[in-house]
Coordinates of C-alpha atoms in Angstrom, one line a residue:
Chain A
M1 CA 0.0 0.0 0.0
N2 CA 1.3 3.3 -0.9
K3 CA 1.1 6.5 1.2
K4 CA -1.7 7.9 -1.0
T5 CA -4.0 4.9 -0.4
M6 CA -3.4 5.2 3.4
T7 CA -4.5 8.9 3.4
V8 CA -7.7 8.1 1.5
L9 CA -8.5 5.2 4.0
I10 CA -8.0 7.5 7.0
A11 CA -10.2 10.2 5.5
L12 CA -12.9 7.7 4.8
T13 CA -12.7 6.3 8.3
V14 CA -13.0 9.8 9.8
V15 CA -16.0 10.6 7.5
C16 CA -17.7 7.3 8.2
S17 CA -17.4 7.6 12.0
A18 CA -18.5 11.2 11.8
L19 CA -21.5 10.2 9.8
F20 CA -22.2 7.4 12.3
L21 CA -22.0 9.7 15.3
M22 CA -24.3 12.2 13.6
T23 CA -27.0 9.7 12.7
S24 CA -26.9 8.1 16.2
C25 CA -27.4 11.5 17.7
A26 CA -30.4 12.3 15.6
H27 CA -31.9 9.1 16.4
K28 CA -31.5 9.7 20.2
E29 CA -33.3 13.1 19.9
A30 CA -36.2 11.6 18.1
V31 CA -36.6 9.0 20.8
T32 CA -36.6 11.7 23.5
E33 CA -39.2 13.7 21.7
E34 CA -41.5 10.7 21.3
V35 CA -41.4 10.1 25.1
T36 CA -42.0 13.6 26.5
T37 CA -44.6 15.1 24.1
P38 CA -48.2 13.6 24.3
P39 CA -49.8 13.0 21.0
P40 CA -51.6 16.2 19.7
S41 CA -55.4 15.8 20.6
G42 CA -56.7 19.1 18.9
P43 CA -60.2 20.7 19.9
T44 CA -63.1 20.1 17.7
E45 CA -64.4 22.8 15.5
A46 CA -67.6 23.1 17.5
E47 CA -65.7 23.6 20.7
L48 CA -63.7 26.4 19.2
Q49 CA -66.9 28.1 18.0
A50 CA -68.5 28.0 21.5
A51 CA -65.4 29.5 23.1
R52 CA -65.4 32.3 20.6
E53 CA -69.0 33.0 21.2
A54 CA -68.6 33.1 25.0
E55 CA -65.8 35.5 24.6
E56 CA -67.9 37.7 22.3
R57 CA -70.9 37.6 24.8
A58 CA -68.6 38.6 27.7
E59 CA -67.3 41.5 25.6
Q60 CA -70.8 42.4 24.6
A61 CA -71.9 42.4 28.3
R62 CA -68.9 44.5 29.2
R63 CA -69.7 47.0 26.5
E64 CA -73.3 47.0 27.5
E65 CA -72.4 47.6 31.1
E66 CA -70.1 50.4 30.1
E67 CA -72.9 51.9 28.0
R68 CA -75.4 51.5 30.8
M69 CA -73.1 53.2 33.2
R70 CA -72.4 55.9 30.7
Q71 CA -76.1 56.3 30.2
E72 CA -76.7 56.4 33.9
A73 CA -74.0 58.9 34.4
M74 CA -75.6 61.0 31.7
V75 CA -79.0 60.7 33.3
R76 CA -77.5 61.6 36.6
Q77 CA -75.7 64.5 35.0
E78 CA -78.9 65.6 33.3
M79 CA -80.7 65.4 36.6
E80 CA -78.0 67.3 38.3
D81 CA -78.0 69.9 35.7
F82 CA -81.7 70.1 36.0
E83 CA -81.6 70.5 39.7
S84 CA -78.5 72.6 40.0
V85 CA -79.4 75.3 37.5
N86 CA -81.6 78.0 39.2
I87 CA -83.4 80.9 37.7
Y88 CA -82.9 84.3 39.2
F89 CA -85.1 87.3 39.7
D90 CA -84.8 91.1 40.1
F91 CA -85.4 92.7 43.5
D92 CA -89.1 92.6 44.6
K93 CA -90.0 91.0 41.2
S94 CA -91.5 87.7 40.2
E95 CA -91.4 88.3 36.5
L96 CA -89.2 85.9 34.5
T97 CA -86.2 87.4 32.9
A98 CA -85.1 86.4 29.3
E99 CA -82.4 84.3 30.9
A100 CA -84.8 82.6 33.2
R101 CA -87.0 81.7 30.3
A102 CA -84.1 80.2 28.3
V103 CA -83.3 78.0 31.3
L104 CA -86.9 77.0 31.7
V105 CA -87.2 76.0 28.0
K106 CA -84.4 73.4 28.7
K107 CA -86.1 72.3 31.9
A108 CA -89.4 71.8 30.0
D109 CA -87.6 69.6 27.4
Y110 CA -86.1 67.5 30.2
L111 CA -89.5 67.1 31.9
K112 CA -91.2 66.1 28.7
K113 CA -88.5 63.5 28.0
N114 CA -88.5 62.2 31.6
S115 CA -92.1 61.8 32.3
R116 CA -91.5 59.6 35.4
Y117 CA -90.4 62.7 37.3
A118 CA -92.5 65.4 39.0
V119 CA -90.9 68.7 40.0
R120 CA -91.0 70.8 43.1
I121 CA -90.4 74.5 42.4
E122 CA -89.0 76.3 45.4
G123 CA -89.2 80.1 45.5
N124 CA -86.7 82.1 47.5
C125 CA -86.0 85.8 48.3
D126 CA -83.3 88.0 49.5
E127 CA -83.4 89.1 53.1
R128 CA -84.8 92.6 52.4
G129 CA -88.5 93.0 53.3
T130 CA -90.5 91.2 55.9
N131 CA -90.5 87.4 56.1
E132 CA -94.2 87.4 55.5
Y133 CA -94.1 89.5 52.3
N134 CA -91.1 87.4 51.1
L135 CA -93.0 84.2 51.7
A136 CA -95.7 85.6 49.4
L137 CA -93.1 86.8 46.9
G138 CA -91.4 83.4 46.9
D139 CA -94.7 81.9 46.1
R140 CA -95.2 84.3 43.2
R141 CA -91.7 83.4 41.9
A142 CA -92.3 79.6 42.1
N143 CA -95.7 80.0 40.4
A144 CA -94.2 82.2 37.6
A145 CA -91.9 79.3 36.7
K146 CA -94.7 76.8 37.0
D147 CA -97.0 78.8 34.7
F148 CA -94.2 79.2 32.1
L149 CA -93.4 75.5 32.2
A150 CA -97.1 74.7 31.8
S151 CA -97.2 77.0 28.8
L152 CA -94.4 74.9 27.3
G153 CA -96.5 71.7 27.7
V154 CA -95.5 70.4 31.1
S155 CA -98.6 69.2 32.9
K156 CA -99.4 71.2 36.0
D157 CA -100.1 67.9 37.8
R158 CA -96.4 67.2 37.7
M159 CA -95.5 70.5 39.4
T160 CA -95.8 71.6 43.0
T161 CA -94.7 75.0 44.4
M162 CA -93.2 75.9 47.7
S163 CA -92.0 79.2 49.1
Y164 CA -89.2 79.5 51.7
G165 CA -89.3 83.3 51.6
E166 CA -86.0 84.6 52.9
E167 CA -85.5 81.6 55.2
R168 CA -83.1 79.6 53.0
P169 CA -80.4 81.9 51.6
L170 CA -77.7 80.4 49.3
D171 CA -75.4 83.1 50.5
S172 CA -75.9 84.4 54.0
R173 CA -74.0 87.7 53.5
S174 CA -75.8 91.0 53.3
N175 CA -74.6 92.5 50.0
E176 CA -75.8 92.9 46.4
E177 CA -74.0 89.9 45.2
A178 CA -75.5 87.6 47.9
W179 CA -78.9 89.1 47.4
A180 CA -78.8 88.5 43.7
K181 CA -78.0 84.8 44.3
N182 CA -80.7 84.5 46.9
R183 CA -83.5 85.7 44.7
N184 CA -84.1 82.4 42.9
D185 CA -86.3 79.5 42.0
Q186 CA -84.8 76.1 42.7
F187 CA -86.0 72.9 41.1
V188 CA -86.2 69.5 42.8
L189 CA -87.1 66.3 40.9
V190 CA -89.5 64.0 42.7
K191 CA -90.3 60.4 41.6
Chain B
M1 CA -90.4 129.3 75.9
L2 CA -93.1 126.9 75.0
K3 CA -91.3 124.2 76.9
S4 CA -91.0 126.1 80.1
K5 CA -94.6 127.2 79.8
L6 CA -95.9 123.7 79.3
F7 CA -93.8 122.4 82.1
S8 CA -95.1 125.0 84.5
I9 CA -98.6 124.1 83.5
H10 CA -97.8 120.5 84.4
R11 CA -96.3 121.5 87.7
I12 CA -99.5 123.3 88.5
C13 CA -101.4 120.3 87.3
R14 CA -99.5 118.0 89.5
E15 CA -100.0 120.2 92.5
M16 CA -103.7 120.1 91.8
R17 CA -103.5 116.4 91.5
A18 CA -101.9 116.2 94.9
T19 CA -104.6 118.4 96.3
L20 CA -107.1 116.0 94.9
W21 CA -105.6 113.3 97.1
L22 CA -106.2 115.5 100.1
G23 CA -109.9 115.2 99.4
L24 CA -110.7 118.5 97.6
F25 CA -111.5 116.7 94.4
L26 CA -115.2 117.5 94.4
V27 CA -114.5 121.2 94.3
L28 CA -111.9 120.8 91.6
L29 CA -114.1 118.5 89.5
F30 CA -116.3 121.5 88.8
L31 CA -113.5 123.8 87.9
L32 CA -111.4 121.4 85.8
P33 CA -112.8 118.3 84.2
S34 CA -110.4 115.3 84.7
Q35 CA -110.3 114.8 80.9
A36 CA -108.4 118.1 80.6
W37 CA -105.6 116.9 82.8
C38 CA -105.1 113.9 80.6
Q39 CA -104.8 116.1 77.6
I40 CA -102.2 118.2 79.3
S41 CA -100.1 115.1 79.9
I42 CA -100.4 114.1 76.3
E43 CA -99.3 117.5 75.2
I44 CA -96.2 117.3 77.4
D45 CA -95.4 113.9 76.0
R46 CA -95.8 115.0 72.4
F47 CA -93.6 118.0 72.8
S48 CA -91.1 116.0 74.6
I49 CA -90.7 118.2 77.6
K50 CA -88.7 117.3 80.6
K51 CA -89.3 113.8 82.1
F52 CA -90.1 113.6 85.8
N53 CA -87.0 113.0 88.0
I54 CA -87.7 110.3 90.4
A55 CA -85.5 109.4 93.3
I56 CA -85.6 105.7 94.4
P57 CA -83.3 105.0 97.3
D58 CA -82.5 101.4 98.3
F59 CA -85.4 99.7 100.0
T60 CA -85.2 99.3 103.8
N61 CA -84.8 95.7 104.9
L62 CA -87.1 95.0 107.8
N63 CA -86.2 91.3 108.2
V64 CA -85.1 90.8 111.8
D65 CA -82.1 88.7 110.9
E66 CA -81.5 90.9 107.8
T67 CA -82.1 88.0 105.4
Y68 CA -82.6 88.8 101.7
P69 CA -80.2 91.8 101.8
E70 CA -79.8 91.7 98.0
L71 CA -83.5 92.7 97.6
S72 CA -82.7 96.1 99.0
T73 CA -81.2 97.1 95.6
A74 CA -82.8 94.4 93.4
L75 CA -86.4 95.6 94.2
P76 CA -85.9 99.3 93.5
E77 CA -84.0 98.4 90.3
V78 CA -87.1 96.8 88.8
V79 CA -89.2 99.9 89.5
S80 CA -86.4 102.1 88.3
H81 CA -86.1 100.1 85.0
D82 CA -89.9 100.2 84.5
L83 CA -90.1 103.9 85.0
D84 CA -87.2 104.5 82.6
L85 CA -88.8 102.3 79.9
S86 CA -92.1 104.2 80.4
G87 CA -90.5 107.3 78.9
Y88 CA -92.1 109.5 81.5
F89 CA -89.5 109.3 84.2
T90 CA -85.8 109.7 84.7
P91 CA -84.6 107.6 87.6
M92 CA -82.0 109.6 89.4
D93 CA -78.4 108.6 90.2
K94 CA -78.3 107.3 93.8
A95 CA -74.9 109.0 94.3
A96 CA -76.7 112.3 94.3
F97 CA -78.9 111.5 97.2
L98 CA -78.3 113.6 100.3
E99 CA -78.2 111.7 103.6
T100 CA -79.2 113.2 106.9
A101 CA -76.8 113.6 109.8
D102 CA -77.5 110.1 111.0
G103 CA -76.6 108.5 107.6
T104 CA -80.2 107.8 106.6
L105 CA -82.5 109.2 104.0
S106 CA -85.7 110.9 105.0
P107 CA -88.7 111.9 102.9
D108 CA -88.1 115.5 104.0
N109 CA -88.8 117.3 100.7
R110 CA -86.1 120.0 101.0
S111 CA -83.2 117.8 100.5
W112 CA -84.9 116.0 97.5
S113 CA -85.9 119.2 95.8
A114 CA -82.4 120.5 96.2
I115 CA -81.1 117.7 93.9
G116 CA -83.9 118.3 91.5
A117 CA -86.2 115.3 92.3
D118 CA -89.9 115.6 91.3
F119 CA -90.9 112.4 93.0
L120 CA -89.5 110.2 95.7
L121 CA -90.2 106.5 96.1
M122 CA -89.3 105.1 99.5
A123 CA -90.1 101.5 100.5
R124 CA -89.5 98.9 103.2
Y125 CA -89.7 95.1 102.7
S126 CA -89.8 92.0 104.7
V127 CA -89.9 88.3 103.8
I128 CA -91.9 85.8 105.8
G129 CA -91.5 82.2 104.4
R130 CA -91.7 82.8 100.7
N131 CA -94.0 85.8 101.1
L132 CA -92.6 89.2 100.2
E133 CA -94.3 92.3 101.6
V134 CA -93.3 95.7 100.4
E135 CA -94.7 98.9 101.8
A136 CA -94.1 101.7 99.3
R137 CA -94.7 105.4 99.6
L138 CA -94.5 107.8 96.7
Y139 CA -94.0 111.5 97.5
D140 CA -94.5 114.5 95.3
V141 CA -91.4 116.4 96.3
F142 CA -92.7 119.8 95.2
S143 CA -95.8 119.7 97.4
G144 CA -94.4 117.4 100.0
R145 CA -97.6 115.2 99.7
Q146 CA -97.7 111.5 99.8
I147 CA -99.4 110.2 96.7
I148 CA -99.1 106.5 97.3
G149 CA -98.9 104.6 100.5
R150 CA -99.6 100.9 100.0
R151 CA -98.6 97.4 101.0
F152 CA -97.8 95.0 98.1
L153 CA -97.8 91.3 98.8
G154 CA -96.4 88.5 96.6
K155 CA -94.1 85.5 96.3
V156 CA -90.5 86.4 96.8
E157 CA -89.4 84.3 93.8
I158 CA -91.5 86.4 91.4
Y159 CA -90.6 89.7 93.0
R160 CA -90.2 91.3 89.6
A161 CA -94.0 91.0 89.1
L162 CA -94.7 92.6 92.4
M163 CA -92.4 95.5 91.6
H164 CA -94.1 95.9 88.2
R165 CA -97.4 96.3 90.2
I166 CA -95.8 99.2 92.1
G167 CA -94.6 100.7 88.8
N168 CA -98.1 100.4 87.4
E169 CA -99.5 102.1 90.4
I170 CA -97.0 105.0 90.0
M171 CA -97.9 105.4 86.4
Y172 CA -101.6 105.4 87.2
K173 CA -101.2 108.0 90.0
V174 CA -98.8 110.3 88.2
I175 CA -99.5 110.0 84.5
G176 CA -103.1 109.0 84.8
R177 CA -103.2 105.7 83.0
N178 CA -102.2 102.1 83.6
G179 CA -98.6 101.1 83.1
M180 CA -97.6 98.3 80.8
F181 CA -95.2 96.7 83.2
L182 CA -97.1 93.4 83.5
T183 CA -97.5 92.9 79.8
K184 CA -95.8 90.1 77.9
L185 CA -93.9 89.6 74.7
A186 CA -93.6 86.7 72.3
F187 CA -90.8 86.8 69.6
V188 CA -88.5 84.7 67.5
S189 CA -84.9 84.1 68.5
T190 CA -82.1 82.2 66.9
S191 CA -80.3 81.6 70.2
T192 CA -80.1 77.9 69.6
G193 CA -79.1 78.2 66.0
H194 CA -82.7 77.7 64.9
K195 CA -85.5 80.1 64.7
E196 CA -87.7 79.2 67.7
V197 CA -90.5 81.0 69.5
Y198 CA -89.8 82.6 72.9
I199 CA -91.9 84.6 75.4
S200 CA -90.7 87.1 78.0
D201 CA -91.9 89.9 80.3
Y202 CA -92.3 93.2 78.5
D203 CA -88.9 94.3 79.6
G204 CA -87.1 91.2 78.2
Y205 CA -86.8 89.4 81.5
N206 CA -88.1 85.9 82.4
V207 CA -87.4 84.5 78.9
E208 CA -88.9 81.1 78.2
Q209 CA -88.4 79.0 75.0
V210 CA -91.8 77.9 73.7
T211 CA -90.9 75.8 70.6
F212 CA -88.2 73.2 70.2
D213 CA -88.8 72.3 66.6
E214 CA -85.2 72.7 65.4
S215 CA -86.7 73.8 62.2
I216 CA -88.0 77.3 61.3
A217 CA -90.7 78.8 63.6
L218 CA -92.0 82.2 62.7
F219 CA -94.6 84.9 63.5
P220 CA -95.6 84.1 67.1
R221 CA -98.9 86.0 67.8
W222 CA -100.6 86.2 71.2
S223 CA -104.3 85.7 71.3
P224 CA -105.8 89.0 72.7
S225 CA -106.6 87.2 76.0
G226 CA -103.0 86.1 76.3
D227 CA -103.7 82.4 76.9
K228 CA -102.7 81.2 73.4
I229 CA -100.0 81.8 70.8
T230 CA -100.2 81.0 67.2
F231 CA -97.1 80.4 65.2
Y232 CA -96.0 79.3 61.9
S233 CA -93.5 76.4 61.4
L234 CA -91.7 74.2 58.9
R235 CA -91.4 71.5 61.6
N236 CA -93.3 68.9 59.4
G237 CA -91.5 69.9 56.1
D238 CA -94.4 72.1 55.0
W239 CA -95.4 75.4 56.4
M240 CA -98.2 75.0 58.9
L241 CA -100.0 77.1 61.4
F242 CA -100.0 76.0 65.0
L243 CA -101.7 77.0 68.2
T244 CA -100.1 76.5 71.5
N245 CA -102.0 76.8 74.8
H246 CA -99.9 79.0 77.1
T247 CA -101.0 77.2 80.3
S248 CA -101.3 73.6 79.2
K249 CA -98.3 73.9 76.8
K250 CA -100.2 71.8 74.3
V251 CA -99.6 72.4 70.6
R252 CA -102.1 71.7 68.0
T253 CA -102.3 72.2 64.2
L254 CA -104.5 75.0 63.4
L255 CA -104.2 75.1 59.6
D256 CA -102.5 72.6 57.3
R257 CA -103.1 73.8 53.8
K258 CA -100.8 73.8 50.8
G259 CA -99.7 77.4 50.0
L260 CA -100.1 78.7 53.5
Y261 CA -97.7 81.7 53.6
S262 CA -98.0 83.6 56.8
G263 CA -98.6 83.7 60.5
A264 CA -102.0 84.5 61.9
S265 CA -103.3 87.9 62.9
W266 CA -105.9 87.9 65.7
A267 CA -109.1 89.9 65.6
P268 CA -109.5 91.9 68.8
D269 CA -112.4 89.6 69.8
G270 CA -110.1 86.6 69.6
K271 CA -112.6 84.8 67.5
R272 CA -111.2 85.3 64.0
L273 CA -107.7 85.0 62.5
A274 CA -106.5 86.5 59.3
F275 CA -103.7 84.7 57.4
T276 CA -102.3 84.4 53.9
L277 CA -103.0 81.5 51.6
S278 CA -101.9 81.0 48.0
Q279 CA -104.4 79.1 45.9
D280 CA -103.2 80.8 42.7
K281 CA -101.6 83.8 44.3
P282 CA -101.1 85.0 47.9
D283 CA -104.3 86.4 49.3
I284 CA -105.8 87.2 52.7
F285 CA -108.3 84.7 54.2
I286 CA -110.1 84.9 57.5
L287 CA -110.6 81.8 59.7
D288 CA -113.7 82.0 62.0
L289 CA -112.7 80.0 65.0
T290 CA -116.3 79.6 66.3
R291 CA -117.9 78.7 63.0
E292 CA -114.7 76.9 61.7
T293 CA -115.0 78.5 58.3
V294 CA -112.4 79.9 56.1
E295 CA -113.3 82.8 53.8
R296 CA -111.3 84.5 51.1
V297 CA -111.0 88.3 51.7
T298 CA -108.7 89.8 49.0
S299 CA -108.4 89.0 45.4
H300 CA -107.1 92.1 43.7
G301 CA -103.6 92.5 42.3
G302 CA -100.5 90.2 42.9
I303 CA -99.6 89.8 46.6
N304 CA -101.9 90.5 49.5
T305 CA -100.5 89.7 52.9
S306 CA -99.6 90.8 56.5
A307 CA -103.2 91.6 57.6
T308 CA -103.8 93.5 60.9
F309 CA -107.3 94.1 62.4
S310 CA -108.6 97.5 63.3
P311 CA -109.5 97.9 67.1
D312 CA -113.2 97.4 66.3
G313 CA -112.5 94.3 64.2
K314 CA -114.4 95.8 61.2
K315 CA -111.4 96.5 59.0
I316 CA -108.0 95.1 58.1
A317 CA -104.9 96.9 57.0
F318 CA -102.6 94.8 54.8
V319 CA -99.7 94.9 52.4
S320 CA -100.3 94.7 48.6
N321 CA -98.0 95.1 45.7
R322 CA -100.8 95.8 43.3
S323 CA -99.3 99.2 42.5
G324 CA -96.0 97.6 41.6
S325 CA -94.3 97.8 45.0
P326 CA -95.5 96.9 48.5
Q327 CA -97.8 99.5 50.1
I328 CA -100.3 99.5 53.0
Y329 CA -104.0 99.3 52.1
V330 CA -107.1 99.2 54.3
R331 CA -110.2 97.1 53.6
T332 CA -113.6 97.5 55.2
L333 CA -114.6 93.9 55.7
E334 CA -118.4 94.3 55.3
S335 CA -118.4 96.5 52.2
G336 CA -115.2 95.1 50.7
R337 CA -114.0 98.7 50.0
E338 CA -110.2 98.9 49.7
E339 CA -108.2 102.1 50.0
R340 CA -104.5 102.7 49.7
L341 CA -102.9 104.4 52.7
T342 CA -99.2 104.9 52.0
F343 CA -98.0 107.0 49.1
Q344 CA -94.6 108.1 50.5
G345 CA -91.7 105.8 49.7
N346 CA -92.1 102.8 47.5
Y347 CA -91.6 99.9 49.9
N348 CA -93.9 99.9 52.9
Q349 CA -94.6 96.8 54.9
S350 CA -95.6 95.1 58.2
P351 CA -98.6 97.3 59.4
S352 CA -99.7 97.0 63.0
W353 CA -102.9 98.7 64.0
S354 CA -103.0 100.1 67.6
S355 CA -105.9 100.1 70.0
L356 CA -105.7 104.0 69.7
D357 CA -106.3 103.7 65.9
R358 CA -102.8 104.5 64.7
I359 CA -101.0 102.3 62.2
A360 CA -97.3 101.6 62.5
F361 CA -95.4 100.2 59.6
S362 CA -91.8 99.8 58.3
S363 CA -90.5 101.6 55.2
Y364 CA -87.4 100.7 53.1
E365 CA -85.7 103.8 51.8
K366 CA -82.0 104.3 50.9
G367 CA -81.1 100.8 51.9
R368 CA -82.5 101.2 55.4
Y369 CA -85.7 100.3 57.2
N370 CA -87.4 102.8 59.4
I371 CA -90.6 102.8 61.4
Y372 CA -93.4 105.3 60.7
T373 CA -96.9 105.7 62.2
M374 CA -100.0 107.3 60.6
D375 CA -103.7 107.6 61.4
S376 CA -105.9 104.9 60.1
N377 CA -106.8 107.1 57.1
G378 CA -103.2 107.5 56.1
R379 CA -102.9 111.1 57.5
N380 CA -100.6 112.5 60.1
L381 CA -97.5 110.6 59.1
K382 CA -94.6 110.5 61.5
K383 CA -91.2 109.0 61.2
L384 CA -90.1 107.4 64.5
T385 CA -86.6 106.0 63.8
E386 CA -83.7 107.4 61.8
D387 CA -80.0 106.9 61.4
Q388 CA -80.1 103.9 63.7
G389 CA -79.4 100.9 61.5
D390 CA -82.6 99.1 60.4
S391 CA -85.7 99.2 62.5
E392 CA -88.4 96.7 61.5
D393 CA -91.4 94.6 62.7
P394 CA -93.3 97.3 64.7
C395 CA -95.9 96.0 67.1
W396 CA -98.0 98.1 69.4
S397 CA -98.4 97.7 73.1
P398 CA -101.9 96.6 74.2
D399 CA -102.6 100.2 75.3
G400 CA -101.3 101.7 72.0
R401 CA -98.8 103.9 73.8
Y402 CA -95.6 102.0 72.9
I403 CA -94.1 100.1 70.1
V404 CA -91.8 97.1 70.3
F405 CA -89.6 96.5 67.2
S406 CA -86.5 94.8 66.1
S407 CA -83.4 96.7 65.1
N408 CA -79.8 95.8 64.1
R409 CA -78.4 99.2 65.3
R410 CA -75.9 97.5 67.6
G411 CA -75.0 94.7 65.2
E412 CA -77.3 91.7 65.6
Y413 CA -81.1 92.1 65.6
H414 CA -82.5 92.7 69.1
L415 CA -85.9 93.9 70.4
Y416 CA -86.3 97.6 71.4
I417 CA -89.3 99.5 72.8
M418 CA -90.1 103.2 72.3
N419 CA -92.9 105.6 73.1
E420 CA -95.6 106.1 70.5
N421 CA -93.8 109.2 69.3
G422 CA -90.5 107.5 68.8
Q423 CA -88.9 108.8 72.0
N424 CA -87.1 106.8 74.6
Q425 CA -85.8 103.9 72.4
R426 CA -84.5 101.2 74.7
Q427 CA -83.0 97.8 74.0
I428 CA -84.9 95.0 75.9
T429 CA -83.5 91.7 74.6
F430 CA -79.9 90.8 75.0
L431 CA -80.1 87.1 74.0
K432 CA -77.6 85.3 71.8
G433 CA -78.5 85.4 68.1
A434 CA -81.2 87.6 66.6
Q435 CA -84.5 88.5 68.1
T436 CA -87.3 89.5 65.7
S437 CA -91.0 89.4 65.0
P438 CA -92.4 90.6 68.4
S439 CA -96.0 90.3 69.6
W440 CA -97.3 92.1 72.7
V441 CA -100.1 91.2 75.0
A442 CA -101.8 92.6 78.1
D443 CA -101.3 90.7 81.4

């Protein structure tokens, strides 16, 4: 055997053993895989559909709840707006100002949309004048709003009036600013 | 000039009156009808001449063991305060009194006239058990005559009432008419933080809380007989009119109607009440307590409220804004005729009709309230308060000689009384909070 043939033989041996090692390794891995992984038992198409639907329903409910809360907040806000916005009067007057009329138009819309509510209109006065006269003046102020709302189509059966005269000032100071605030009608929704 | 002349007339008059007490009244009766004397007194009052100086030394304690020494000053203080509030007397400063050599005071007129006293009240007292006995003598210093010499008996714990009787006696003998010292007031006070009804003596003493609603109580009004008080309250959430029996302390609902917007005003006979009810607008209604009927009285204009009966009960004065601002009107109940009484100022309210046929009311002008009086036909208008904060809620004394009202001249609202002509304005309530809406009743 010559030197050339020896070299070829060694190279072949190396390649062969390398190939053997590689194949045996691959075989080993495959065996391991077979042992640890359970055979894939995939869900049926029907099951998948049901899951999707449940998820959709939950999402729908969540959206509805959100919407309901949003609606409720809006209703509350509307109620709050209705009750918190007063109308104001000039000194010793029970005539409605243009501003008061504009506010009452909104209130009439609200009352027409929300027929389950009745409204109590409370007339108030500033501290000037006798309590007795102011009780009467507060009554005139409450009735002025009631009559105007009635003219806008709100049933009189849904409206009651009450005068507190000068007994419930919003601002207890004795100045023009406080007096202007205290000459008002307030609106309370009643179920 | 006029002053001194009138005063001398009065001095003569008083001398005559003293003579009367000596028993010569029959002769005098022919010369000078007693009516004329009264008129002289009224003149003096109206022109605001000098008030009578009265010296009231400490009362002499006759108790053997000298118990109740404090009454020696406490008793004369009540009389002194009464006479000051009457507007006819000036109680003199005790420091000016001249003692005799032995350190006592004697009724000897020279020393009293020297210090300018017109009258001298000397008294002695003793207490046996709970019974107080006061022997009082009133002297006319000018003539040296004794005008009153009387024993007064009462319970020691209510000595103020006993002293008020002495004050009344002095008024009767000197001024010629009954004093108001045993009359009573009802009013609203915010002492507890709530508006509640209180009563007190006319001088603001013996305060008693009547309502405990912790709500809003308004417009207490004595019945003319003084046994009941009506008041208006929000205690049940709605305004209602209540009647409280002063003796039994029982409260009952008098009127519970939607739109009830006022207290009640008693007719002088005590059988009818006027009040304000809003069926469509505030109007005056009359409740007949005997027949238990309610009748609408006014209908004209916008607001009609604050009714007050005439002394004969045939008319009411009230407030109406039918002219555009609140003014005082009068209505004859039988005929239904209505007439406007106030034309001066554009904001006149709270009429009170006196037993002497004058109407007091409050007027808002230049940002202030002042009290005026006028005849029941609107004539003879007089302004009684000025430059003293606000003066409101006038109410006449039962005899029509005084007005109680509320004023904020010293900050918070308190009650004051003054003579019918606006003189002698005196604060009578000093309670915490505000005192307003007084009502005055005879004892």
